Amino acid sequence: MSEDLSYPGGKLRLFVEAPLGEGARVVLEEGQAHYLLHVMRAKVGDRLNFFNGQDGEWVAEITETAKRTCTAVCARQLEPQTEVPDLWLCFAPVKKTPADYLTQKATELGVRVLQPIFTRRTIVSRVNTERMLANAVEAAEQSGRVSVPEIREAIALDKLLASWPAERRILFCDEAGDAPSIADALMTERGGSWAVFTGPEGGFDPAERALLRAQANVMAVSLGGRILRADTAALSALSVWQALTGDWR
Amino acid sequence: MSEDLSYPGGKLRLFVEAPLGEGARVVLEEGQAHYLLHVMRAKVGDRLNFFNGQDGEWVAEITETAKRTCTAVCARQLEPQTEVPDLWLCFAPVKKTPADYLTQKATELGVRVLQPIFTRRTIVSRVNTERMLANAVEAAEQSGRVSVPEIREAIALDKLLASWPAERRILFCDEAGDAPSIADALMTERGGSWAVFTGPEGGFDPAERALLRAQANVMAVSLGGRILRADTAALSALSVWQALTGDWR
C-alpha cells in the first residue's frame, strides 16, 4: 500500500539539486536512493517531499525503484520558496566541540550563512566545510526549512572585517562584561541584516575586541555572568535574536 | 615556581565535597588528584579554586602531593555562595542526543534542577543520572558557577504533574503552533520560580498537551515555525528565559 514516508519528527523531506515543478522527474542520487529503499523501505507509490532551495516544497510520488536507484515525480507544491531571516553566524571553531553540532543547531535556528573565522586564540587550523554542508542539509530536511544555509570557507577575522558589508549589523557576543545585556540591546530591533560573532575558547583577544567594537554597525552584548562554551554562546545568541528580532514573533 | 593553574577558559576550579573556609584542608579524591598531578602537572605551591555549593569560592594552595593524592589549603574567599535563578528544566530524553550534551549546556545556562521525564512518545527507557551529574559538575567548574545543578531521577510526566508545586510556573514549549511567541510571553516577566518543559522527538501527544495546558500556572509558548530537535528547543528556551526573565539583564 502507498503511504507518506515519515519518521518520528514528521514527513520525510529530502533536499535535492534537481529543478522541481509539476510533473518534474527527480532521479535520486545513490546515497538518497539507498536511504529511501533500504532504510525507509520505500516502494513505488509512496510519497515524500522535496525542496531544492529554489522552487519551494513539493510532494512527490515514487514511480520507479531498482537496486541502486529511485525516481519520483513531483505532484503538487506544498509551500512556495521562502527564506529564513537574514542572519549570519560568524564563529571561531573550537577543537573539543566539532562544528557538526553547531551547524545542525544553527540550521534549525534559521541561520542563512555559516562563516567559520580564525582568530588569534583559535587552535583549529582546518574546517571541514564539506562535512558541515552535509550536516546542514540533514538539519534543513528535518527542521522544515526549504533552504539550506550557505557554508563559507574559513577566513581570518581581520580579513573578513576588512571587506565587511557596511549595512550588515554585527551582534558581537563580548565576554568582557561591560556590554549591555542581549535582551536590552535587541528589545526594539526587528528584522534587518545581521551577523552574530562568537569567539574561541578563551575569547577574542584584546586587539580583536577593539577591532570588532570599532566596526561601524556593531552592537556588543553580554550573555550574562557565567562562562559559556563557544558553541553554547552561539546557540544562545541565535535563539535570543530569533525570539526578539527574527521570525519567532 | 608557583602559579595559578589554568586552562584556556580561565583559572582552574574544582567542585569538592569538603567544607571550605579559611585554613580548611582539602584532600582531593583520586580522580581529581590524578587530573591535577598528571594532566595539569600541579606542584606544591600552585594555586587553584574550590567550591562546594555551600561556602562560596575559595582560592587554595597545594601543600602536599604524592603519587596518588594531593592536598590543598584554602587561603581566602573569592566569592560568597550564590545561587542561579530558580529555573528547572524538565525534558524528555531523546535517543540520538545523549543527555550529556544537554546537561552540560543547561548547567552553563544556569539551571538549578534537571528533571528527566518519560512521556508517551519517549523511546529512552533508562537515564544515567550518575553520568549526568558528572557532566554537570564539569560544566559547573568551567562555567564559573559556585553551585552544581540537582539531577533528579526520571519520572513519568503525569506523576510529576500530579505533585507539582503550585507556585512554580511552567514554560511549556508547545510545538502545536497556536501558542504566543516566547518573547511576547516572557517580555514583562522578571524572576520567580519557573520550569521549562520540552518534549521528545515527535512532541508531547495530544493528551499530554491537554494535561500540561490544564496546569494552574502554565504558559504555553512557541519557538517559531521551524521544527527544533528536542535538545535545541530546550537550550533555546533556557537562553531566552535567562535573557528576558533571568539574570542576564
Coordinates of C-alpha atoms in Angstrom, one line a residue:
Chain A
M1 CA 0.0 0.0 0.0
S2 CA 1.1 3.5 -0.8
E3 CA 2.0 5.7 2.2
D4 CA 3.5 9.0 3.2
L5 CA 7.1 8.2 4.2
S6 CA 7.8 9.6 7.7
Y7 CA 10.0 9.5 10.8
P8 CA 9.2 10.5 14.4
G9 CA 9.8 14.2 13.6
G10 CA 7.3 14.3 10.7
K11 CA 7.0 13.6 7.0
L12 CA 10.2 12.6 5.1
R13 CA 11.7 15.6 3.3
L14 CA 14.8 15.4 1.0
F15 CA 16.9 18.2 -0.3
V16 CA 17.7 17.6 -4.0
E17 CA 19.6 19.6 -6.7
A18 CA 17.1 18.9 -9.4
P19 CA 14.6 21.6 -10.6
L20 CA 11.1 21.0 -9.0
G21 CA 7.7 21.7 -10.6
E22 CA 4.5 19.9 -11.6
G23 CA 5.5 16.6 -13.3
A24 CA 9.2 17.2 -12.7
R25 CA 11.0 13.8 -12.6
V26 CA 13.7 13.5 -9.9
V27 CA 16.3 10.8 -10.1
L28 CA 17.8 10.4 -6.6
E29 CA 21.5 10.2 -6.1
E30 CA 22.8 6.9 -4.8
G31 CA 23.0 7.9 -1.1
Q32 CA 19.5 9.1 -1.0
A33 CA 18.2 6.2 -3.1
H34 CA 19.9 3.8 -0.6
Y35 CA 18.4 5.6 2.3
L36 CA 14.9 5.5 0.8
L37 CA 15.0 1.9 -0.4
H38 CA 16.9 0.2 2.4
V39 CA 16.4 2.3 5.5
M40 CA 12.9 3.7 4.9
R41 CA 11.8 0.6 2.8
A42 CA 10.1 2.9 0.2
K43 CA 8.0 1.3 -2.6
V44 CA 6.6 2.5 -5.8
G45 CA 3.6 4.7 -5.0
D46 CA 5.0 6.0 -1.7
R47 CA 5.1 9.8 -1.2
L48 CA 7.8 12.1 0.1
N49 CA 8.6 15.8 0.0
F50 CA 11.4 17.5 -2.0
F51 CA 12.9 21.0 -1.7
N52 CA 15.9 22.5 -3.6
G53 CA 16.2 25.9 -2.1
Q54 CA 14.7 27.5 -5.3
D55 CA 11.3 26.1 -6.1
G56 CA 9.6 25.7 -2.7
E57 CA 8.5 22.3 -1.3
W58 CA 6.8 19.6 -3.4
V59 CA 5.1 16.3 -2.6
A60 CA 6.3 13.6 -5.0
E61 CA 5.4 10.0 -5.6
I62 CA 7.9 7.3 -6.2
T63 CA 7.5 5.9 -9.8
E64 CA 10.4 3.6 -10.2
T65 CA 12.8 1.7 -8.0
A66 CA 15.8 -0.5 -8.8
K67 CA 18.6 -2.0 -6.7
R68 CA 20.5 1.3 -6.5
T69 CA 18.2 3.9 -7.9
C70 CA 14.9 5.5 -7.2
T71 CA 12.9 8.0 -9.2
A72 CA 10.0 10.2 -8.1
V73 CA 7.7 12.6 -9.8
C74 CA 6.5 15.9 -8.3
A75 CA 2.7 16.1 -7.9
R76 CA 1.9 19.4 -6.2
Q77 CA 3.6 22.3 -4.4
L78 CA 3.0 22.3 -0.7
E79 CA 4.8 25.6 0.1
P80 CA 6.3 28.4 -2.0
Q81 CA 10.0 29.2 -1.7
T82 CA 10.7 31.3 1.4
E83 CA 13.9 32.3 3.1
V84 CA 14.9 32.4 6.8
P85 CA 15.7 35.8 8.3
D86 CA 18.9 37.5 7.1
L87 CA 21.1 36.2 9.9
W88 CA 24.7 35.0 9.6
L89 CA 26.7 33.2 12.2
C90 CA 30.5 34.0 12.2
F91 CA 32.1 31.7 14.7
A92 CA 35.5 30.6 15.8
P93 CA 35.7 26.8 15.5
V94 CA 36.6 25.0 18.7
K95 CA 38.6 21.8 19.0
K96 CA 36.6 19.9 21.5
T97 CA 33.2 20.7 20.0
P98 CA 33.1 19.6 16.4
A99 CA 31.4 22.1 14.0
D100 CA 28.9 19.3 13.2
Y101 CA 26.7 20.0 16.2
L102 CA 26.9 23.8 15.9
T103 CA 26.0 23.5 12.2
Q104 CA 23.0 21.3 12.9
K105 CA 21.6 23.6 15.6
A106 CA 22.3 26.9 13.7
T107 CA 20.5 25.4 10.7
E108 CA 17.4 24.6 12.9
L109 CA 17.7 28.1 14.4
G110 CA 17.3 29.6 10.9
V111 CA 20.7 30.9 10.0
R112 CA 21.3 31.9 6.4
V113 CA 25.1 31.8 6.3
L114 CA 27.7 29.9 8.5
Q115 CA 31.1 31.6 8.3
P116 CA 33.9 30.0 10.3
I117 CA 36.6 32.5 11.4
F118 CA 40.2 32.1 12.5
T119 CA 41.2 34.3 15.5
R120 CA 44.4 34.6 17.4
R121 CA 43.3 32.1 20.1
T122 CA 41.8 29.7 17.6
I123 CA 43.6 26.4 17.8
V124 CA 41.7 24.6 15.0
S125 CA 43.6 25.1 11.7
R126 CA 41.3 23.4 9.2
V127 CA 37.5 23.3 9.0
N128 CA 35.8 20.6 7.1
T129 CA 33.2 22.6 5.2
E130 CA 32.0 19.6 3.1
R131 CA 31.1 17.8 6.3
M132 CA 29.4 21.0 7.7
L133 CA 27.3 21.2 4.5
A134 CA 26.2 17.6 4.9
N135 CA 25.1 18.3 8.4
A136 CA 23.3 21.5 7.3
V137 CA 21.4 19.6 4.6
E138 CA 20.3 16.9 7.1
A139 CA 19.2 19.5 9.6
A140 CA 17.3 21.5 7.0
E141 CA 15.5 18.4 5.9
Q142 CA 14.4 17.7 9.5
S143 CA 13.6 21.3 10.5
G144 CA 11.1 22.0 7.8
R145 CA 13.3 24.7 6.1
V146 CA 13.0 25.0 2.4
S147 CA 16.6 26.3 2.2
V148 CA 20.0 25.1 3.2
P149 CA 22.4 27.6 4.8
E150 CA 25.4 28.6 2.9
I151 CA 28.6 27.3 4.4
R152 CA 31.5 29.6 3.6
E153 CA 35.2 28.7 3.7
A154 CA 37.0 29.7 6.9
I155 CA 38.7 33.1 6.9
A156 CA 40.8 35.2 9.3
L157 CA 38.7 37.7 11.4
D158 CA 40.7 40.7 10.2
K159 CA 40.3 39.8 6.5
L160 CA 36.5 39.2 7.0
L161 CA 36.1 42.6 8.7
A162 CA 38.2 44.4 6.0
S163 CA 35.6 43.7 3.4
W164 CA 32.6 43.7 5.7
P165 CA 29.3 44.8 4.0
A166 CA 28.6 48.2 5.8
E167 CA 24.9 47.7 6.1
R168 CA 25.1 44.3 7.9
R169 CA 24.9 44.8 11.6
I170 CA 27.2 42.8 13.9
L171 CA 25.9 41.3 17.2
F172 CA 29.2 40.8 19.0
C173 CA 29.0 38.4 21.9
D174 CA 31.5 40.1 24.2
E175 CA 32.6 38.2 27.3
A176 CA 34.4 41.1 28.8
G177 CA 31.4 42.0 30.9
D178 CA 30.7 45.7 30.3
A179 CA 28.4 45.3 27.4
P180 CA 24.6 45.7 27.7
S181 CA 22.6 42.5 28.0
I182 CA 21.5 41.0 24.7
A183 CA 17.8 41.4 25.6
D184 CA 18.1 45.1 26.3
A185 CA 20.2 45.6 23.2
L186 CA 17.7 43.7 20.9
M187 CA 14.5 44.7 22.5
T188 CA 13.4 47.3 20.0
E189 CA 15.2 45.7 16.9
R190 CA 13.1 43.9 14.3
G191 CA 14.4 42.3 11.2
G192 CA 17.3 43.7 9.0
S193 CA 20.6 42.1 8.1
W194 CA 22.7 40.8 11.0
A195 CA 25.6 38.6 11.9
V196 CA 26.3 37.0 15.3
F197 CA 30.0 36.9 16.2
T198 CA 31.3 34.4 18.7
G199 CA 34.9 33.8 19.8
P200 CA 37.0 30.7 20.5
E201 CA 37.8 29.1 23.9
G202 CA 39.4 32.0 25.9
G203 CA 37.5 34.5 23.8
F204 CA 38.7 37.1 21.3
D205 CA 42.0 38.8 22.3
P206 CA 42.0 42.5 23.3
A207 CA 43.1 43.7 19.8
E208 CA 40.3 41.7 18.2
R209 CA 37.8 43.0 20.7
A210 CA 38.9 46.6 19.8
L211 CA 38.7 45.8 16.1
L212 CA 35.2 44.4 16.4
R213 CA 34.0 47.3 18.6
A214 CA 35.3 49.7 16.1
Q215 CA 33.1 48.4 13.3
A216 CA 30.5 50.9 12.1
N217 CA 27.5 48.8 12.7
V218 CA 28.4 46.8 15.8
M219 CA 26.4 46.1 18.9
A220 CA 28.4 44.5 21.7
V221 CA 26.2 42.4 24.0
S222 CA 26.6 40.3 27.2
L223 CA 25.2 36.8 27.7
G224 CA 25.2 37.0 31.4
G225 CA 27.9 36.4 34.1
R226 CA 28.5 32.7 33.6
I227 CA 31.2 31.5 31.2
L228 CA 29.5 29.8 28.2
R229 CA 31.4 27.5 25.9
A230 CA 31.8 28.8 22.4
D231 CA 29.0 26.7 20.9
T232 CA 26.6 27.5 23.8
A233 CA 27.2 31.2 23.3
A234 CA 26.5 30.9 19.6
L235 CA 23.3 28.9 20.1
S236 CA 22.1 31.2 22.9
A237 CA 22.7 34.4 20.8
L238 CA 20.9 32.9 17.8
S239 CA 17.9 31.9 19.9
V240 CA 17.6 35.3 21.6
W241 CA 18.0 37.0 18.2
Q242 CA 15.2 34.9 16.6
A243 CA 13.0 35.3 19.6
L244 CA 13.3 39.1 19.8
T245 CA 14.4 40.3 16.3
G246 CA 13.8 37.4 14.0
D247 CA 10.8 35.4 12.9
W248 CA 9.7 33.8 16.1
R249 CA 7.4 36.7 17.0
Chain B
M1 CA 57.7 28.3 40.6
S2 CA 54.2 28.6 42.0
E3 CA 51.4 29.5 39.6
D4 CA 47.7 29.9 39.2
L5 CA 46.6 26.7 37.5
S6 CA 44.5 27.5 34.5
Y7 CA 43.2 26.3 31.1
P8 CA 42.1 28.3 28.1
G9 CA 38.7 29.1 29.6
G10 CA 40.2 30.6 32.8
K11 CA 41.5 29.6 36.2
L12 CA 41.2 26.0 37.3
R13 CA 38.2 25.5 39.5
L14 CA 37.2 22.2 41.2
F15 CA 34.0 21.2 42.8
V16 CA 34.7 19.3 46.1
E17 CA 32.5 17.8 48.8
A18 CA 34.7 19.1 51.7
P19 CA 33.7 22.1 53.8
L20 CA 35.6 25.3 52.8
G21 CA 36.8 28.1 55.0
E22 CA 40.0 29.9 56.0
G23 CA 42.7 27.3 56.6
A24 CA 40.4 24.4 55.6
R25 CA 42.4 21.4 54.4
V26 CA 41.0 19.6 51.3
V27 CA 42.3 16.2 50.5
L28 CA 41.4 15.6 46.8
E29 CA 39.8 12.3 45.7
E30 CA 41.8 10.1 43.4
G31 CA 40.3 11.3 40.1
Q32 CA 40.8 14.9 40.9
A33 CA 44.3 14.3 42.3
H34 CA 45.2 12.4 39.1
Y35 CA 43.9 15.2 36.9
L36 CA 45.8 17.9 38.9
L37 CA 49.1 16.0 39.1
H38 CA 49.3 14.2 35.8
V39 CA 47.2 16.4 33.4
M40 CA 47.7 19.9 34.9
R41 CA 51.2 19.0 36.3
A42 CA 50.5 20.8 39.5
K43 CA 53.2 21.2 42.1
V44 CA 53.3 22.2 45.8
G45 CA 52.7 26.0 46.0
D46 CA 50.4 26.1 42.9
R47 CA 47.0 27.7 43.4
L48 CA 43.5 26.7 42.3
N49 CA 39.9 27.4 43.2
F50 CA 37.4 25.3 45.1
F51 CA 33.7 25.5 45.5
N52 CA 31.3 23.1 47.2
G53 CA 27.9 24.6 46.6
Q54 CA 27.7 25.8 50.2
D55 CA 30.6 28.0 51.1
G56 CA 31.3 30.2 48.1
E57 CA 34.5 30.0 46.1
W58 CA 38.0 29.8 47.7
V59 CA 41.5 30.1 46.4
A60 CA 43.7 27.3 47.8
E61 CA 47.3 26.4 47.6
I62 CA 48.6 22.9 47.1
T63 CA 50.6 21.9 50.2
E64 CA 51.3 18.2 49.7
T65 CA 51.5 15.9 46.7
A66 CA 52.2 12.1 46.5
K67 CA 51.8 9.6 43.6
R68 CA 48.0 9.4 44.0
T69 CA 47.0 12.1 46.4
C70 CA 47.1 15.8 46.6
T71 CA 46.2 18.2 49.4
A72 CA 45.4 21.9 49.3
V73 CA 44.6 24.5 52.0
C74 CA 42.1 27.3 51.5
A75 CA 43.6 30.8 51.7
R76 CA 40.8 33.3 51.0
Q77 CA 37.3 33.5 49.8
L78 CA 37.0 34.9 46.3
E79 CA 33.2 34.9 46.1
P80 CA 30.3 34.3 48.6
Q81 CA 27.9 31.5 47.9
T82 CA 25.2 32.5 45.4
E83 CA 22.6 30.6 43.5
V84 CA 21.5 30.7 39.9
P85 CA 17.9 31.8 39.1
D86 CA 15.2 29.4 40.2
L87 CA 14.8 27.7 36.9
W88 CA 14.2 23.9 36.3
L89 CA 14.5 22.0 33.1
C90 CA 12.0 19.2 32.7
F91 CA 12.9 17.4 29.5
A92 CA 12.0 14.2 27.7
P93 CA 15.3 12.3 27.0
V94 CA 16.0 11.6 23.3
K95 CA 17.8 8.5 22.0
K96 CA 20.0 10.1 19.4
T97 CA 21.1 13.0 21.6
P98 CA 22.7 11.8 24.7
A99 CA 21.7 13.7 27.9
D100 CA 25.4 14.6 28.4
Y101 CA 25.3 17.5 26.0
L102 CA 22.1 18.8 27.2
T103 CA 23.2 18.6 30.8
Q104 CA 26.4 20.4 30.0
K105 CA 24.6 23.3 28.2
A106 CA 21.8 23.6 30.8
T107 CA 24.4 23.8 33.6
E108 CA 26.2 26.7 31.8
L109 CA 22.8 28.3 31.1
G110 CA 22.2 28.4 34.8
V111 CA 19.6 25.8 35.5
R112 CA 19.0 24.8 39.2
V113 CA 17.3 21.4 38.6
L114 CA 17.4 18.9 35.7
Q115 CA 14.4 16.6 35.7
P116 CA 14.2 13.9 33.0
I117 CA 10.6 13.0 32.2
F118 CA 9.1 10.0 30.5
T119 CA 6.3 10.7 28.0
R120 CA 4.2 8.5 25.7
R121 CA 6.5 9.1 22.8
T122 CA 9.7 8.8 24.8
I123 CA 11.7 5.8 23.5
V124 CA 14.5 6.0 26.0
S125 CA 13.7 3.8 29.0
R126 CA 16.7 4.5 31.3
V127 CA 18.5 7.7 32.1
N128 CA 22.0 7.5 33.5
T129 CA 21.7 10.2 36.2
E130 CA 25.2 9.5 37.6
R131 CA 26.7 10.3 34.3
M132 CA 24.5 13.4 34.0
L133 CA 25.8 14.5 37.4
A134 CA 29.5 14.1 36.3
N135 CA 28.7 16.2 33.3
A136 CA 27.0 18.8 35.4
V137 CA 30.0 19.0 37.8
E138 CA 32.4 19.5 35.0
A139 CA 30.2 22.2 33.3
A140 CA 29.8 24.0 36.6
E141 CA 33.6 24.0 37.2
Q142 CA 34.1 25.6 33.7
S143 CA 31.2 28.0 33.7
G144 CA 32.2 29.8 36.9
R145 CA 29.1 28.6 38.8
V146 CA 29.5 28.1 42.5
S147 CA 26.7 25.5 42.5
V148 CA 26.0 22.3 40.7
P149 CA 22.5 21.7 39.4
E150 CA 20.5 18.9 41.1
I151 CA 20.0 15.9 38.9
R152 CA 16.7 14.2 39.7
E153 CA 15.7 10.7 38.8
A154 CA 13.5 10.3 35.7
I155 CA 9.8 10.3 36.4
A156 CA 6.6 9.9 34.3
L157 CA 5.1 13.2 33.2
D158 CA 1.7 12.6 34.8
K159 CA 3.3 11.6 38.1
L160 CA 5.4 14.7 38.1
L161 CA 2.5 17.0 37.4
A162 CA 0.3 15.2 40.0
S163 CA 2.5 16.6 42.8
W164 CA 3.6 19.8 41.0
P165 CA 4.4 22.7 43.4
A166 CA 1.5 25.1 42.6
E167 CA 3.6 28.3 42.8
R168 CA 6.2 27.1 40.2
R169 CA 5.3 28.4 36.8
I170 CA 5.6 26.1 33.7
L171 CA 7.0 27.4 30.5
F172 CA 5.6 24.8 28.1
C173 CA 7.4 24.7 24.7
D174 CA 4.4 23.8 22.6
E175 CA 5.1 22.8 19.0
A176 CA 1.4 22.8 18.0
G177 CA 1.7 26.3 16.7
D178 CA -1.1 28.3 18.2
A179 CA 0.8 29.5 21.3
P180 CA 2.2 33.0 21.7
S181 CA 5.8 33.6 20.9
I182 CA 8.2 33.0 23.8
A183 CA 9.5 36.6 23.7
D184 CA 6.0 38.1 23.8
A185 CA 5.1 35.7 26.7
L186 CA 8.2 36.5 28.8
M187 CA 8.6 40.2 27.9
T188 CA 7.2 41.5 31.2
E189 CA 8.2 38.6 33.4
R190 CA 11.1 39.0 35.8
G191 CA 12.4 36.4 38.2
G192 CA 10.2 33.9 40.2
S193 CA 10.1 30.1 40.2
W194 CA 9.9 28.5 36.8
A195 CA 10.3 25.2 34.9
V196 CA 10.9 24.8 31.2
F197 CA 9.1 21.7 29.7
T198 CA 10.3 20.2 26.5
G199 CA 9.0 17.0 24.7
P200 CA 10.6 14.1 22.9
E201 CA 11.0 13.5 19.2
G202 CA 7.6 13.9 17.7
G203 CA 6.5 16.1 20.7
F204 CA 4.0 15.6 23.5
D205 CA 0.9 13.7 22.5
P206 CA -2.5 15.4 22.4
A207 CA -3.5 14.1 25.9
E208 CA -0.2 15.3 27.4
R209 CA -0.5 18.7 25.8
A210 CA -4.0 19.0 27.3
L211 CA -2.7 17.9 30.7
L212 CA 0.1 20.5 30.5
R213 CA -2.2 23.3 29.3
A214 CA -4.6 22.5 32.2
Q215 CA -2.0 23.2 34.9
A216 CA -2.7 26.2 37.1
N217 CA 0.4 28.1 36.4
V218 CA 1.3 27.2 32.8
M219 CA 2.4 29.4 29.9
A220 CA 2.4 27.7 26.5
V221 CA 4.9 29.3 24.1
S222 CA 6.1 28.9 20.6
L223 CA 9.7 28.7 19.4
G224 CA 8.9 29.7 15.9
G225 CA 7.8 27.8 12.8
R226 CA 10.8 25.6 12.2
I227 CA 11.0 22.1 13.8
L228 CA 13.6 22.1 16.5
R229 CA 15.2 19.0 17.8
A230 CA 14.4 18.3 21.5
D231 CA 17.7 19.5 22.8
T232 CA 17.7 22.6 20.6
A233 CA 14.3 23.5 21.9
A234 CA 15.4 23.1 25.5
L235 CA 18.6 25.2 25.0
S236 CA 16.7 27.9 23.1
A237 CA 14.0 28.2 25.7
L238 CA 16.6 28.4 28.6
S239 CA 18.5 31.1 26.7
V240 CA 15.5 33.2 26.0
W241 CA 14.3 32.8 29.6
Q242 CA 17.7 33.9 31.0
A243 CA 17.9 36.8 28.6
L244 CA 14.4 38.2 29.4
T245 CA 13.4 36.8 32.8
G246 CA 16.5 35.5 34.4
D247 CA 19.9 37.0 35.4
W248 CA 21.3 38.1 32.1
R249 CA 19.7 41.5 32.3

